[in-house]
PDB file of N, CA and C in Angstrom:
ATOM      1  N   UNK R  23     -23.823 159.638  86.704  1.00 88.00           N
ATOM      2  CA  UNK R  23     -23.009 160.469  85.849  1.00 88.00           C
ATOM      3  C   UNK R  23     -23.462 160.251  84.409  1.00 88.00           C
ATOM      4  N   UNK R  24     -23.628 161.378  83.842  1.00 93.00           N
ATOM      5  CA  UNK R  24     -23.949 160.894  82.211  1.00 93.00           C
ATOM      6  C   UNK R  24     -23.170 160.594  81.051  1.00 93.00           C
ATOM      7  N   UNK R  25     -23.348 160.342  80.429  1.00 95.00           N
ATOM      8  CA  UNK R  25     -22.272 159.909  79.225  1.00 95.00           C
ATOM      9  C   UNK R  25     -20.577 161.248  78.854  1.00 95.00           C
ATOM     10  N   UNK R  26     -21.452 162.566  78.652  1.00 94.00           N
ATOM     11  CA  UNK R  26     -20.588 163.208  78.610  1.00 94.00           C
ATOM     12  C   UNK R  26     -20.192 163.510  79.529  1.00 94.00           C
ATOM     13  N   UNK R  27     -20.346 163.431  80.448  1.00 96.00           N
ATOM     14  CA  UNK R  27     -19.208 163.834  81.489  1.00 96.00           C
ATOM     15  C   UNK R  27     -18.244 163.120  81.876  1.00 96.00           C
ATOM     16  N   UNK R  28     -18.642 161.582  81.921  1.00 96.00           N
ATOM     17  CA  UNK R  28     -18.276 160.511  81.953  1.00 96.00           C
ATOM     18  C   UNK R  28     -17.007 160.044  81.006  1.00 96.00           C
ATOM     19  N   UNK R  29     -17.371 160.322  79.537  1.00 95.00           N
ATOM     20  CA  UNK R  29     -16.509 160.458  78.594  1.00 95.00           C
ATOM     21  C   UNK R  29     -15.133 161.521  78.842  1.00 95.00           C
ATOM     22  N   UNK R  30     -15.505 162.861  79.528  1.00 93.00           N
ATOM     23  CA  UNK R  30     -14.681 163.730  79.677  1.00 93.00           C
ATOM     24  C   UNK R  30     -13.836 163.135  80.598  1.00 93.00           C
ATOM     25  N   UNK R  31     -14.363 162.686  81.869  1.00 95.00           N
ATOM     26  CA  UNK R  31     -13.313 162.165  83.277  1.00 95.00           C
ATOM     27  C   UNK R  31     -12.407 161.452  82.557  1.00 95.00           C
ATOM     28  N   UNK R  32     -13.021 160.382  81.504  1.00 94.00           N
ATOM     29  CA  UNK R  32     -12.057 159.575  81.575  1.00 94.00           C
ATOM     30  C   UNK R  32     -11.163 159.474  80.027  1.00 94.00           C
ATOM     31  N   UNK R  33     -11.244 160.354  79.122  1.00 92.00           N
ATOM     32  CA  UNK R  33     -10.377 161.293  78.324  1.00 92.00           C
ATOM     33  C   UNK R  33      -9.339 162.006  78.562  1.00 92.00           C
ATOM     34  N   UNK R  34      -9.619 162.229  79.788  1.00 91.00           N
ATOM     35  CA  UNK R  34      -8.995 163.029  80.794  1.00 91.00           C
ATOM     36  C   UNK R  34      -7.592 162.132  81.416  1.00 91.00           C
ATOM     37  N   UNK R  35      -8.674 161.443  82.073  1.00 92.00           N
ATOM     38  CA  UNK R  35      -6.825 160.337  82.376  1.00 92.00           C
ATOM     39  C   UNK R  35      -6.728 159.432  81.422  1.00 92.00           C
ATOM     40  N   UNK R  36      -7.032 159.094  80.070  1.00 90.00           N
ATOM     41  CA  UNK R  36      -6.332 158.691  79.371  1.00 90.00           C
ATOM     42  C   UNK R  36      -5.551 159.502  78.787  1.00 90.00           C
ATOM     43  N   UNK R  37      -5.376 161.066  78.830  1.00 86.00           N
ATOM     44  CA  UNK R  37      -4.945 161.744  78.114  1.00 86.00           C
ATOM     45  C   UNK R  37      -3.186 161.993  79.495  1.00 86.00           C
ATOM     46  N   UNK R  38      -3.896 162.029  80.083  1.00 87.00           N
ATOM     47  CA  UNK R  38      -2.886 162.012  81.524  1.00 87.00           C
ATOM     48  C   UNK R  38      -1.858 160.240  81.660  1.00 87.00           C
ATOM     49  N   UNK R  39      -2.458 159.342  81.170  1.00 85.00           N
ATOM     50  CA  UNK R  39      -1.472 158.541  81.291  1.00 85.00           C
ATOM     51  C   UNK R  39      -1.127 158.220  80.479  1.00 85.00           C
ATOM     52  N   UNK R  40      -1.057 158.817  79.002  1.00 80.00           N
ATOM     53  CA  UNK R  40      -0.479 158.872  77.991  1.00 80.00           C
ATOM     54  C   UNK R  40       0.649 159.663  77.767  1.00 80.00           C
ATOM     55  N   UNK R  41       0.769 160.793  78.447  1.00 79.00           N
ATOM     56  CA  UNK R  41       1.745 161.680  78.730  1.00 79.00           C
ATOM     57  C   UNK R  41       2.633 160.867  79.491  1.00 79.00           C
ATOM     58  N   UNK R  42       2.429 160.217  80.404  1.00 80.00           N
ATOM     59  CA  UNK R  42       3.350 159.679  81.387  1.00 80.00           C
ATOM     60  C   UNK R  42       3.709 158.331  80.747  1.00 80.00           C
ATOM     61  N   UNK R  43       3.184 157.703  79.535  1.00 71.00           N
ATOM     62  CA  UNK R  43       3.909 156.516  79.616  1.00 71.00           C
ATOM     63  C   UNK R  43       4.658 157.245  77.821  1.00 71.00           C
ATOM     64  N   UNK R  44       4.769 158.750  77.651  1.00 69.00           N
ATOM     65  CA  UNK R  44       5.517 159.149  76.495  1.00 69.00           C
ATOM     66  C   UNK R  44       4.439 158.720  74.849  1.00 69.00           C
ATOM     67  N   UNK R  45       3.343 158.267  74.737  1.00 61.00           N
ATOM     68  CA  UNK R  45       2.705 158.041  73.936  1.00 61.00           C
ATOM     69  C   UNK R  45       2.567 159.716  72.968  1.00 61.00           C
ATOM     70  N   UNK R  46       3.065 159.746  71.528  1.00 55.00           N
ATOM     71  CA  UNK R  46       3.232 160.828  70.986  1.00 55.00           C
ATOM     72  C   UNK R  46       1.879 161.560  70.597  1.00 55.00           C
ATOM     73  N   UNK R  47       2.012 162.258  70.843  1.00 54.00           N
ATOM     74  CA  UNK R  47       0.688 163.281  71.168  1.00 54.00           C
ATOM     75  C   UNK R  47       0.304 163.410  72.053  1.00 54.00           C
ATOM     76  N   UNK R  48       0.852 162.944  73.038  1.00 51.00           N
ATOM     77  CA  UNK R  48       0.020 163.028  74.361  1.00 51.00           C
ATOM     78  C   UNK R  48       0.084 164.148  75.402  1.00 51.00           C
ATOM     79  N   UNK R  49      -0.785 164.013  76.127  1.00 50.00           N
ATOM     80  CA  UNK R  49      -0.718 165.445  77.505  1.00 50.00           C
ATOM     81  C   UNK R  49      -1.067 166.386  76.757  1.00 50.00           C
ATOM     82  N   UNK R  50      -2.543 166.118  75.740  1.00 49.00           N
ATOM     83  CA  UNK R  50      -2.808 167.302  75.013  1.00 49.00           C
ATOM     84  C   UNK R  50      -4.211 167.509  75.225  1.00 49.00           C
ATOM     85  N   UNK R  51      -5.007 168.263  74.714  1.00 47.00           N
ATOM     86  CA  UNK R  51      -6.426 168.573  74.956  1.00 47.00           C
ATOM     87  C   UNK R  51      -6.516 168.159  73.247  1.00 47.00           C
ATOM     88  N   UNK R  52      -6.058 168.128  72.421  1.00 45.00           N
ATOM     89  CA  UNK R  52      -6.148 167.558  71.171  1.00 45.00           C
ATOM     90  C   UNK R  52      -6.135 165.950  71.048  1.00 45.00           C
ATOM     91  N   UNK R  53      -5.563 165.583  71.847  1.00 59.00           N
ATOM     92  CA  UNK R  53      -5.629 163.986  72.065  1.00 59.00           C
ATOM     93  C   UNK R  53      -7.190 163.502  72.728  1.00 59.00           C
ATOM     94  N   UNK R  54      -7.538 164.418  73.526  1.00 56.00           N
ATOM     95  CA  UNK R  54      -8.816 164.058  74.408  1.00 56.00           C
ATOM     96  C   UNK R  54      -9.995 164.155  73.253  1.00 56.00           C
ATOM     97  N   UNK R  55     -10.078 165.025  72.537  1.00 60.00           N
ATOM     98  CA  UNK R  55     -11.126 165.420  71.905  1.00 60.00           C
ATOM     99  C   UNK R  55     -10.975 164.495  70.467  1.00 60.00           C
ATOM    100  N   UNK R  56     -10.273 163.524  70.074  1.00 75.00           N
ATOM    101  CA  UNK R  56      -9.663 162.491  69.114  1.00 75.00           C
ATOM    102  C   UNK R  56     -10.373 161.342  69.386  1.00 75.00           C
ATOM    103  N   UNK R  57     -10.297 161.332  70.410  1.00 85.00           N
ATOM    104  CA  UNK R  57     -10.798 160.381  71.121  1.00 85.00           C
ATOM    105  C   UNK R  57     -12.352 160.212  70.876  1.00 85.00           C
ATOM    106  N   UNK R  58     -12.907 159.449  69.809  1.00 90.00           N
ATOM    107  CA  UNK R  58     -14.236 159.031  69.633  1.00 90.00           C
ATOM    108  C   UNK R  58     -14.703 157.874  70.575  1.00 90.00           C
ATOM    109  N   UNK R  59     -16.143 157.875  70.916  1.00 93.00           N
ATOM    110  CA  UNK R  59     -16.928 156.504  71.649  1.00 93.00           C
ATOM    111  C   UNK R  59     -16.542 155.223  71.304  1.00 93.00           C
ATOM    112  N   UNK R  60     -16.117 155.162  69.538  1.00 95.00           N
ATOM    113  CA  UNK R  60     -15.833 153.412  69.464  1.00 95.00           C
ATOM    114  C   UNK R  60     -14.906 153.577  69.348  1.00 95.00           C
ATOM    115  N   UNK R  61     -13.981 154.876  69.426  1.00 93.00           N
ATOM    116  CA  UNK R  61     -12.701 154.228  68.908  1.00 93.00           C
ATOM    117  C   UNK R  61     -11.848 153.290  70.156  1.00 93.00           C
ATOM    118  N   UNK R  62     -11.020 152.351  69.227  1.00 93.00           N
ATOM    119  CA  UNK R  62     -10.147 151.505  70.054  1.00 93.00           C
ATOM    120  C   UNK R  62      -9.049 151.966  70.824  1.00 93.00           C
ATOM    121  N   UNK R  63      -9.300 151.671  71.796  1.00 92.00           N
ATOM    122  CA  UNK R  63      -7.720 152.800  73.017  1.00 92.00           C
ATOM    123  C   UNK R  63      -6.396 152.146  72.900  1.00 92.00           C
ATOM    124  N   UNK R  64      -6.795 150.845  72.907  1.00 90.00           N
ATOM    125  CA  UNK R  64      -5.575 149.290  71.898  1.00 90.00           C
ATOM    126  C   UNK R  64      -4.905 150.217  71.253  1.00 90.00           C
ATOM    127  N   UNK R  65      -5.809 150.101  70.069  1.00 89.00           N
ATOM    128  CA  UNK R  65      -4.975 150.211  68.803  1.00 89.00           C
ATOM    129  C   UNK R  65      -4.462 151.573  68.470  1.00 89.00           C
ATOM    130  N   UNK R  66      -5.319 152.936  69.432  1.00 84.00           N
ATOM    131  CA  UNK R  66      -4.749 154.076  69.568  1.00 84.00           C
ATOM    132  C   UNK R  66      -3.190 154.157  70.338  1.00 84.00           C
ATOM    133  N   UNK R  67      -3.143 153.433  70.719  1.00 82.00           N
ATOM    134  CA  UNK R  67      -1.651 153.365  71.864  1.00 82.00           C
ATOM    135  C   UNK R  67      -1.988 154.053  73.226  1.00 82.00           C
ATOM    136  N   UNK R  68      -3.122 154.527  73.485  1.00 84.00           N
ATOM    137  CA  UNK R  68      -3.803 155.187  74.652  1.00 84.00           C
ATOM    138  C   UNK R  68      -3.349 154.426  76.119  1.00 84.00           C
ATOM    139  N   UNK R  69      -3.985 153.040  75.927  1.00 86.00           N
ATOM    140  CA  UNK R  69      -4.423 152.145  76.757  1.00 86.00           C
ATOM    141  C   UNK R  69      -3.183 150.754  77.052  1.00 86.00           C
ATOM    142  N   UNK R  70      -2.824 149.774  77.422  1.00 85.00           N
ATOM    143  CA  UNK R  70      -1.999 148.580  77.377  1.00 85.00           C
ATOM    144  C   UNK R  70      -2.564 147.627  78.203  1.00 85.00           C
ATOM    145  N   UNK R  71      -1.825 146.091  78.234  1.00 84.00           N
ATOM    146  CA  UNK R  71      -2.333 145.494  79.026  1.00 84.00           C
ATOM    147  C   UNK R  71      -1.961 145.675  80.959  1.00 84.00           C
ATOM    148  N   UNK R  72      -1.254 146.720  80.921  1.00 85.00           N
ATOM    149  CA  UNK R  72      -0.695 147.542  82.316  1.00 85.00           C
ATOM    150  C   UNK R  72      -1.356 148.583  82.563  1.00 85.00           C
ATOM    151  N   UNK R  73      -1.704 149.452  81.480  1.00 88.00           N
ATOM    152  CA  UNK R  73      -2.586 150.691  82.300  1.00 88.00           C
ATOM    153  C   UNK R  73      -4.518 150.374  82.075  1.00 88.00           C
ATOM    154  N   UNK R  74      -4.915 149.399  81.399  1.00 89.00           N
ATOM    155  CA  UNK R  74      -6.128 148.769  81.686  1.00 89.00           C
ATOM    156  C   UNK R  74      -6.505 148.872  83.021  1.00 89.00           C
ATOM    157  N   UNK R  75      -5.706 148.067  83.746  1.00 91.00           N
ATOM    158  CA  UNK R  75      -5.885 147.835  84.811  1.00 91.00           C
ATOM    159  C   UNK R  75      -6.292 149.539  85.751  1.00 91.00           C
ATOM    160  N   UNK R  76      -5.262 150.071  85.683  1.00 93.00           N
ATOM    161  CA  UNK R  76      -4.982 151.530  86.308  1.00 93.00           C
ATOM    162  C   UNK R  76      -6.560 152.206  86.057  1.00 93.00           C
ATOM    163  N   UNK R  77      -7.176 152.453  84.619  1.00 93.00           N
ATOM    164  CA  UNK R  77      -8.345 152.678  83.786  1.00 93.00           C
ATOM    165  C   UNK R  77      -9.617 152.182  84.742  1.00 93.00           C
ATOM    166  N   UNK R  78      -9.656 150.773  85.046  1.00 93.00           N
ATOM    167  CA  UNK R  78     -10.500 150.497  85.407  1.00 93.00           C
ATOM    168  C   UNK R  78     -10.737 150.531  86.751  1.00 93.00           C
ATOM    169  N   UNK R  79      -9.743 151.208  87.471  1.00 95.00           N
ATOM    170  CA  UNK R  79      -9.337 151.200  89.087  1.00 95.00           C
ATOM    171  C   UNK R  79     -10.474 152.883  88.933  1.00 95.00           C
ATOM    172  N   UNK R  80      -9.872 153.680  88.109  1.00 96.00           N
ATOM    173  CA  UNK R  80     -10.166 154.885  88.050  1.00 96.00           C
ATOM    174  C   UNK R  80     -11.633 155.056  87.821  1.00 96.00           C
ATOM    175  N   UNK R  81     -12.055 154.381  86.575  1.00 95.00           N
ATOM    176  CA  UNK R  81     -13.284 154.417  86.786  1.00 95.00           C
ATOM    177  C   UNK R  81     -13.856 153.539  87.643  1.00 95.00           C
ATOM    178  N   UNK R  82     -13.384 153.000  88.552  1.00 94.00           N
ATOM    179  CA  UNK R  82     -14.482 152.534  89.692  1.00 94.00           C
ATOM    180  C   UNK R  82     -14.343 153.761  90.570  1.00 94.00           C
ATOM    181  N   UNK R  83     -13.279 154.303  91.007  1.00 96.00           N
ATOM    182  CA  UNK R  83     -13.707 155.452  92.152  1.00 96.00           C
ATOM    183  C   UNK R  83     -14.136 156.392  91.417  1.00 96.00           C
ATOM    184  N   UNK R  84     -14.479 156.908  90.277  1.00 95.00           N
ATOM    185  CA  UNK R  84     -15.083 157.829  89.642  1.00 95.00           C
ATOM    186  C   UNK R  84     -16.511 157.614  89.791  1.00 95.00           C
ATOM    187  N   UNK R  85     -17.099 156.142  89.657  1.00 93.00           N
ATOM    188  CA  UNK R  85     -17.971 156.072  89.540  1.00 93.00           C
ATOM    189  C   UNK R  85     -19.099 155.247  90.985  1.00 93.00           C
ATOM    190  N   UNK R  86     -18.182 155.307  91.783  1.00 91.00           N
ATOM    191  CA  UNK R  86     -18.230 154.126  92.869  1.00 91.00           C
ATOM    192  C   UNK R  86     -18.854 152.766  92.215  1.00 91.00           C
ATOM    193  N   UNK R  87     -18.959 152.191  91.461  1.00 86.00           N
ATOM    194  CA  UNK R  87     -19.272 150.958  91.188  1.00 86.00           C
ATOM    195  C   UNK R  87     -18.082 150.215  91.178  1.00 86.00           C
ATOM    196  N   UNK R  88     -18.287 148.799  91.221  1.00 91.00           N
ATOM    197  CA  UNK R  88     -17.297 147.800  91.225  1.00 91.00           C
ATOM    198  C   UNK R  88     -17.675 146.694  90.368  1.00 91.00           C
ATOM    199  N   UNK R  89     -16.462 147.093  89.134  1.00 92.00           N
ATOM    200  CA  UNK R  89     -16.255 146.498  87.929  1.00 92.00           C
ATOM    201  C   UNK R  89     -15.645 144.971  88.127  1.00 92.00           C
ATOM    202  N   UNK R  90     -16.782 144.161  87.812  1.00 89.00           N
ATOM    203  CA  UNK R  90     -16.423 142.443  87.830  1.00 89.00           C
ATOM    204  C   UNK R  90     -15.913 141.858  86.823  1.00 89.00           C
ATOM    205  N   UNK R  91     -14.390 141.921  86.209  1.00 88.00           N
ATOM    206  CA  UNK R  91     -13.841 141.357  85.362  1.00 88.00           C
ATOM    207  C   UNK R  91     -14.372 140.333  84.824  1.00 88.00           C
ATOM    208  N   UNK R  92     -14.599 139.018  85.174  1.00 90.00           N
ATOM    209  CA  UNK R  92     -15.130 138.011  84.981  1.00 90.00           C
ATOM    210  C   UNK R  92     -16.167 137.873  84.032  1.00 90.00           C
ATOM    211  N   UNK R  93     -17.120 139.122  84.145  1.00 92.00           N
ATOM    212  CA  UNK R  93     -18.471 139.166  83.519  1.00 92.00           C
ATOM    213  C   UNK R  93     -18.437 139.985  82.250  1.00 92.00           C
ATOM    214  N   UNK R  94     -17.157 140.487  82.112  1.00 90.00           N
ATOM    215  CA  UNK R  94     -17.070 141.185  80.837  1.00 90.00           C
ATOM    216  C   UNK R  94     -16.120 140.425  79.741  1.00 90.00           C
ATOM    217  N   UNK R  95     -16.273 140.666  78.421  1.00 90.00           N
ATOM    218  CA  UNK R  95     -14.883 140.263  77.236  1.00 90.00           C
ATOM    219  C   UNK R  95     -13.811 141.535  77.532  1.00 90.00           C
ATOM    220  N   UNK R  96     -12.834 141.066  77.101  1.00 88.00           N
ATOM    221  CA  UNK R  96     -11.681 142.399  76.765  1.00 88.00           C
ATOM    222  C   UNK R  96     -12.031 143.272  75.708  1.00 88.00           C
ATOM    223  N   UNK R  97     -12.839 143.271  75.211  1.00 90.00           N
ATOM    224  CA  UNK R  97     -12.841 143.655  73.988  1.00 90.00           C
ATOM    225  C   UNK R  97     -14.062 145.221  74.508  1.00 90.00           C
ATOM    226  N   UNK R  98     -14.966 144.788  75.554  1.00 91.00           N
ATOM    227  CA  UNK R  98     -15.974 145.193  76.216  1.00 91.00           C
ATOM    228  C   UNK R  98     -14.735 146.998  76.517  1.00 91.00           C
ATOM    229  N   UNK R  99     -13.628 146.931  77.156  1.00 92.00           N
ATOM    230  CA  UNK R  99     -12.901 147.642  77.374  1.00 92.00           C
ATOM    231  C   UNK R  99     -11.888 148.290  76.619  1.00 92.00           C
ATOM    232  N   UNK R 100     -12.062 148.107  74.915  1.00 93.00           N
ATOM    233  CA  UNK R 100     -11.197 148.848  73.980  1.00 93.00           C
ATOM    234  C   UNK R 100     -11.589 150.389  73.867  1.00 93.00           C
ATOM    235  N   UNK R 101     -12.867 150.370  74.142  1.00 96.00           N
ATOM    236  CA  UNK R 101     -13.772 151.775  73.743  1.00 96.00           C
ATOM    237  C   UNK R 101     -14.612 152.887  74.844  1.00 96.00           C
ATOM    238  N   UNK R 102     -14.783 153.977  74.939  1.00 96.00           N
ATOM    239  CA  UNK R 102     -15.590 154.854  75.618  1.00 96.00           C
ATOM    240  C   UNK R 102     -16.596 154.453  75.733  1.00 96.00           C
ATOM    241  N   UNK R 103     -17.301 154.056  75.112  1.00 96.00           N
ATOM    242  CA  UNK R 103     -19.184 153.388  74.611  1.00 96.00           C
ATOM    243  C   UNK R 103     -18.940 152.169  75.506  1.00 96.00           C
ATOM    244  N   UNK R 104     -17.927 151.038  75.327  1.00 96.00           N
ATOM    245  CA  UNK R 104     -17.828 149.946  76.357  1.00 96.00           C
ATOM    246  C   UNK R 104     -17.818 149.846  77.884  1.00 96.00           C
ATOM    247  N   UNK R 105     -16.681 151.194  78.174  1.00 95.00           N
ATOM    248  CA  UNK R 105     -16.455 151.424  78.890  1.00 95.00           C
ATOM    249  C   UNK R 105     -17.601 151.874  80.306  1.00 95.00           C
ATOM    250  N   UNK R 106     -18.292 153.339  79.711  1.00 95.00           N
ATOM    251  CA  UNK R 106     -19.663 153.822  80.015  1.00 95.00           C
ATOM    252  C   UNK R 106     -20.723 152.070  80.094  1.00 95.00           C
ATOM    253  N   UNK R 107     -20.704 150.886  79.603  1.00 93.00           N
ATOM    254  CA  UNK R 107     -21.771 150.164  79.994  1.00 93.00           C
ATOM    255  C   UNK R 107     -21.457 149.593  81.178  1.00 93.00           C
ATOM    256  N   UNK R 108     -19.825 149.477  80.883  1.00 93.00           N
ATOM    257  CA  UNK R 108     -20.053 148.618  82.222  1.00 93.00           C
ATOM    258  C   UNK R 108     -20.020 149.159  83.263  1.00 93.00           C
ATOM    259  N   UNK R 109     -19.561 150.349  83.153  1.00 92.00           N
ATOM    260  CA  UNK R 109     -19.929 151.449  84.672  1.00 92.00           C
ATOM    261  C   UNK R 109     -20.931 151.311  85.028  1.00 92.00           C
ATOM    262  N   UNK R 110     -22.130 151.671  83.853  1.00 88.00           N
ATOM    263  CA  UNK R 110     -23.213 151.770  84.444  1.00 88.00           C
ATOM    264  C   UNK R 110     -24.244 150.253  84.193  1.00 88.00           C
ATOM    265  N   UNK R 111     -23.571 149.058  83.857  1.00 80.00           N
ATOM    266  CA  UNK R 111     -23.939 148.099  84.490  1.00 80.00           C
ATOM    267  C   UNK R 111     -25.085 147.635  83.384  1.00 80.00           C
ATOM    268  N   UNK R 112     -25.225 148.410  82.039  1.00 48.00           N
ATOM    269  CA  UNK R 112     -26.322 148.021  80.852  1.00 48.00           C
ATOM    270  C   UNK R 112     -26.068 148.729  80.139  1.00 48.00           C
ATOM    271  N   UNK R 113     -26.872 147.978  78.631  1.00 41.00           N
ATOM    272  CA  UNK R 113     -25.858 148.531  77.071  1.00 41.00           C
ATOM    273  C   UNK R 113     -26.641 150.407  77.577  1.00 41.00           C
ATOM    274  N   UNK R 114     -25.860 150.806  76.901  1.00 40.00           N
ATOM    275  CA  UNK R 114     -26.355 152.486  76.458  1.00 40.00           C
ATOM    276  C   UNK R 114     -26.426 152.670  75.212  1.00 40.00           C
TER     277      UNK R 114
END
């Protein structure tokens, strides 16, 4: 999968579980497209230490790979750009 598409899937359900956990702006196509490569999903209110988890479930069946906590920082998972490496397993 390539970056942009990649970026889109998962804009996509961040934009979808932002709606559902009431995050203001959310459940919008304006929220998805806000959404820059470094920006932080933290500090956007996007992301938590509860729907991380959900995030990274998603992009493993999106991507069939299987994401090894262990081998990454948290920090590896604030961003789109982070996100996309460890899917695909090397920096981009």
């Amino acid at each position: 999968m390539d970056r942009k598409q990649f970026y889109r899937e998962v804009t996509g359900f961040l934009t979808k579980v932002s709606a559902e956990n009431g995050t203001p702006g959310s459940g919008t196509e304006a929220l998805a497209t806000d959404i820059g490569e470094d920006s932080n999903l933290f500090d956007l209110g996007l992301i938590n230490s509860f729907t991380v988890i959900r995030m990274i479930v998603f992009i493993e069946d999106l991507t069939g790979a299987q994401i090894d906590l262990a081998e990454h920082d948290l920090e590896t998972f604030y961003t789109l750009r982070g996100l996309y490496t460890v899917a695909n397993g090397a920096d981009q």
